[in-house]
PDB file of C-alpha atoms in Angstrom:
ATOM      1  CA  UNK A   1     140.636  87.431-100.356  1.00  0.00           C
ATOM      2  CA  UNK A   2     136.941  86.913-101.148  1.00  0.00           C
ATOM      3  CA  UNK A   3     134.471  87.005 -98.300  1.00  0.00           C
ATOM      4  CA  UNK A   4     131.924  84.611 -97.722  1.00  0.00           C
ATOM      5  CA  UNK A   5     128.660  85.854 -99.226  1.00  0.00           C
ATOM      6  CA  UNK A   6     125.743  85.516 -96.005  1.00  0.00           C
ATOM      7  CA  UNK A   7     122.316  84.984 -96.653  1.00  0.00           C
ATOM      8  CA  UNK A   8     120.155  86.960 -97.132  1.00  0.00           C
ATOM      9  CA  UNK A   9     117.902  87.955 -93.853  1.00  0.00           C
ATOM     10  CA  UNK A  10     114.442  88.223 -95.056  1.00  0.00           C
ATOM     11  CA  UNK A  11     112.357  90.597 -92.521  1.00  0.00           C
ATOM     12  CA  UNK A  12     110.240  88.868 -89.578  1.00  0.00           C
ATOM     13  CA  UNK A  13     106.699  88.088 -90.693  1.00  0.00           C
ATOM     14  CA  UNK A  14     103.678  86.804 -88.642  1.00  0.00           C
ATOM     15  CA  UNK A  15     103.036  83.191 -89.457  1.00  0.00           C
ATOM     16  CA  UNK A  16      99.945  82.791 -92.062  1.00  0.00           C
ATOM     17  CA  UNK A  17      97.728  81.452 -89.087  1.00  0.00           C
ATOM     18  CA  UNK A  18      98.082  84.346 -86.722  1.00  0.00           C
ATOM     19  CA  UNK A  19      97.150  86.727 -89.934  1.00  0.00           C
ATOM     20  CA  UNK A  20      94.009  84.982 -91.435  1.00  0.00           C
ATOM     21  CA  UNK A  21      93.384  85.179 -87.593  1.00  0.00           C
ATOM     22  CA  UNK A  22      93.431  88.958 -87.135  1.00  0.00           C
ATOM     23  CA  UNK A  23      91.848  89.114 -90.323  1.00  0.00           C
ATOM     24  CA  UNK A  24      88.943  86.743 -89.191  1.00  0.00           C
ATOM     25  CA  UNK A  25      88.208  88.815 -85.782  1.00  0.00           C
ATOM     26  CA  UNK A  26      88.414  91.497 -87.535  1.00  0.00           C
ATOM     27  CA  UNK A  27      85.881  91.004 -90.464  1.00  0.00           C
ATOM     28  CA  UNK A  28      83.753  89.579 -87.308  1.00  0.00           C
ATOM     29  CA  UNK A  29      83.652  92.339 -85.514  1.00  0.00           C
ATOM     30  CA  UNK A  30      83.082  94.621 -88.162  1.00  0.00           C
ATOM     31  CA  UNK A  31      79.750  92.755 -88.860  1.00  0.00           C
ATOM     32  CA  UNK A  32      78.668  92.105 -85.259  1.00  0.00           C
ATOM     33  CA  UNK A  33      79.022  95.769 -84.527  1.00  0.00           C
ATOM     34  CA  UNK A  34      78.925  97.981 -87.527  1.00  0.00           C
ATOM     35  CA  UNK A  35      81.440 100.145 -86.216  1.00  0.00           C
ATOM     36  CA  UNK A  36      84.666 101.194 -88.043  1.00  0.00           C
ATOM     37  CA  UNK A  37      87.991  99.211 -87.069  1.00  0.00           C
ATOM     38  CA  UNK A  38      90.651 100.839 -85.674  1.00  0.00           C
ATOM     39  CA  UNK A  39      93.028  98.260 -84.958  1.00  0.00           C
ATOM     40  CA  UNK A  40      94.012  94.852 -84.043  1.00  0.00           C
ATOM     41  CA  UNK A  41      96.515  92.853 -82.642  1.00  0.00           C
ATOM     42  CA  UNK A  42      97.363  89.642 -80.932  1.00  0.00           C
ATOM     43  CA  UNK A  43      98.125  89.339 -77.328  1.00  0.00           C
ATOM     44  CA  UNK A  44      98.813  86.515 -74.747  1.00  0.00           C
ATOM     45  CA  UNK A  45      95.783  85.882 -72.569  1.00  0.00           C
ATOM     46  CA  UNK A  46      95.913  82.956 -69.787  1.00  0.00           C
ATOM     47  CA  UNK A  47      98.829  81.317 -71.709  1.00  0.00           C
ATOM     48  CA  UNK A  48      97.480  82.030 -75.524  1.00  0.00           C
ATOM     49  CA  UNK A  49      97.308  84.532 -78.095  1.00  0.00           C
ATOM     50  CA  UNK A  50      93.737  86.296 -78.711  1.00  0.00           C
ATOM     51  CA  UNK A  51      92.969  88.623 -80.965  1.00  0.00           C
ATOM     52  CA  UNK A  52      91.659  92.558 -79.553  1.00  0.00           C
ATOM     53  CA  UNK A  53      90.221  94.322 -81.843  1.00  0.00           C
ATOM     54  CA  UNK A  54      89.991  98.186 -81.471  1.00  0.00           C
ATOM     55  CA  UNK A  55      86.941  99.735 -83.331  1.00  0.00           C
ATOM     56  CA  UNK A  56      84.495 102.920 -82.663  1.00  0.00           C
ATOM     57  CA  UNK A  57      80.988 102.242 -82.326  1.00  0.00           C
ATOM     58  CA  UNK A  58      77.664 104.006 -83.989  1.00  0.00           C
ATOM     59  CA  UNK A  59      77.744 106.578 -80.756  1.00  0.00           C
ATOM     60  CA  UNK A  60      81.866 107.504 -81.404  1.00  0.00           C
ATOM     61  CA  UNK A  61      83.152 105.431 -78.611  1.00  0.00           C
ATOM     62  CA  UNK A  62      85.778 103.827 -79.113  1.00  0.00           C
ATOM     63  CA  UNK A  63      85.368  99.798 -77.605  1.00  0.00           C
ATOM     64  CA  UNK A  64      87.750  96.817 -77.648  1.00  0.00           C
ATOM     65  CA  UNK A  65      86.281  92.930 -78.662  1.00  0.00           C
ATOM     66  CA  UNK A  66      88.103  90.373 -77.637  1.00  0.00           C
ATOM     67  CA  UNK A  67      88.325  87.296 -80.279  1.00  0.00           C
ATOM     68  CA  UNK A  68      89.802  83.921 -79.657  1.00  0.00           C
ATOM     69  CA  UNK A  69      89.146  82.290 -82.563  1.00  0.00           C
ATOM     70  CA  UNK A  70      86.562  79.826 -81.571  1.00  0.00           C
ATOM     71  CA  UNK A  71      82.991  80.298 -82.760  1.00  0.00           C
ATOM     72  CA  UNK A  72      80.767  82.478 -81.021  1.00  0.00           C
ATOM     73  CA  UNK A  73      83.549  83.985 -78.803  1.00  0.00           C
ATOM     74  CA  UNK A  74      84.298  87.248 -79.553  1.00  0.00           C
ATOM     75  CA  UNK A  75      83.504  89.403 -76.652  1.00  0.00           C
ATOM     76  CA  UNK A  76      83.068  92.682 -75.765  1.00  0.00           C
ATOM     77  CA  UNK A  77      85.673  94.119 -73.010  1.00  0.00           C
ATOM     78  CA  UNK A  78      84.059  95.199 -69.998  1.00  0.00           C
ATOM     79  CA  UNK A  79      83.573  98.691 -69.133  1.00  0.00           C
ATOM     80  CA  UNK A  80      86.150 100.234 -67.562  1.00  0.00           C
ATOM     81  CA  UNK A  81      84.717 103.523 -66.091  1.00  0.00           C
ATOM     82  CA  UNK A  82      81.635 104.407 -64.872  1.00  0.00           C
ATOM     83  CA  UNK A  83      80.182 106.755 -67.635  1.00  0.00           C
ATOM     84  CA  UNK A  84      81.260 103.517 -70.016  1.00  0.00           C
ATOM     85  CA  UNK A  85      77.220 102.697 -70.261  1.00  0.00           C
ATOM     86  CA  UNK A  86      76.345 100.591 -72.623  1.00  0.00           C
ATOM     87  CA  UNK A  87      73.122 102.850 -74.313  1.00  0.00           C
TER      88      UNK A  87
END
């Protein structure tokens, strides 16, 4: 008895939007701060997705800027710790 041939499931992929996203923060950052990326992904913030971007500034600590997309917007996360200075 043949079997009934299922399609094929192609693997999950991030909508073209959320990529050219990542890849905008990410190219901003990179020329705000200099420093070398280390990462990014998105994550929800106050009921949307933003864009953190993981990268290690000219002194070899490693900071997070937060991106959401809109002009003029990316942001530095604040310090965390004490010894966090910003020098």
């Amino acid at each position: 008895m043949p079997q009934a041939s299922r399609p094929a499931r192609e693997p999950a992929r991030p909508p073209a939007q959320d990529s050219r996203s990542i890849s905008d923060a990410v190219r901003r950052v990179q020329r705000t701060t200099g420093g070398q990326i280390l990462g990014a992904e998105q994550v929800p913030f106050e009921g949307r997705n933003i864009t953190r971007v993981k990268y290690m500034d000219d002194r070899g600590r490693v900071r997070y800027m937060d991106y959401t997309g809109d002009p003029g917007t990316a942001q530095r996360g604040q310090p965390r710790r004490a010894d966090n200075d910003e020098r």
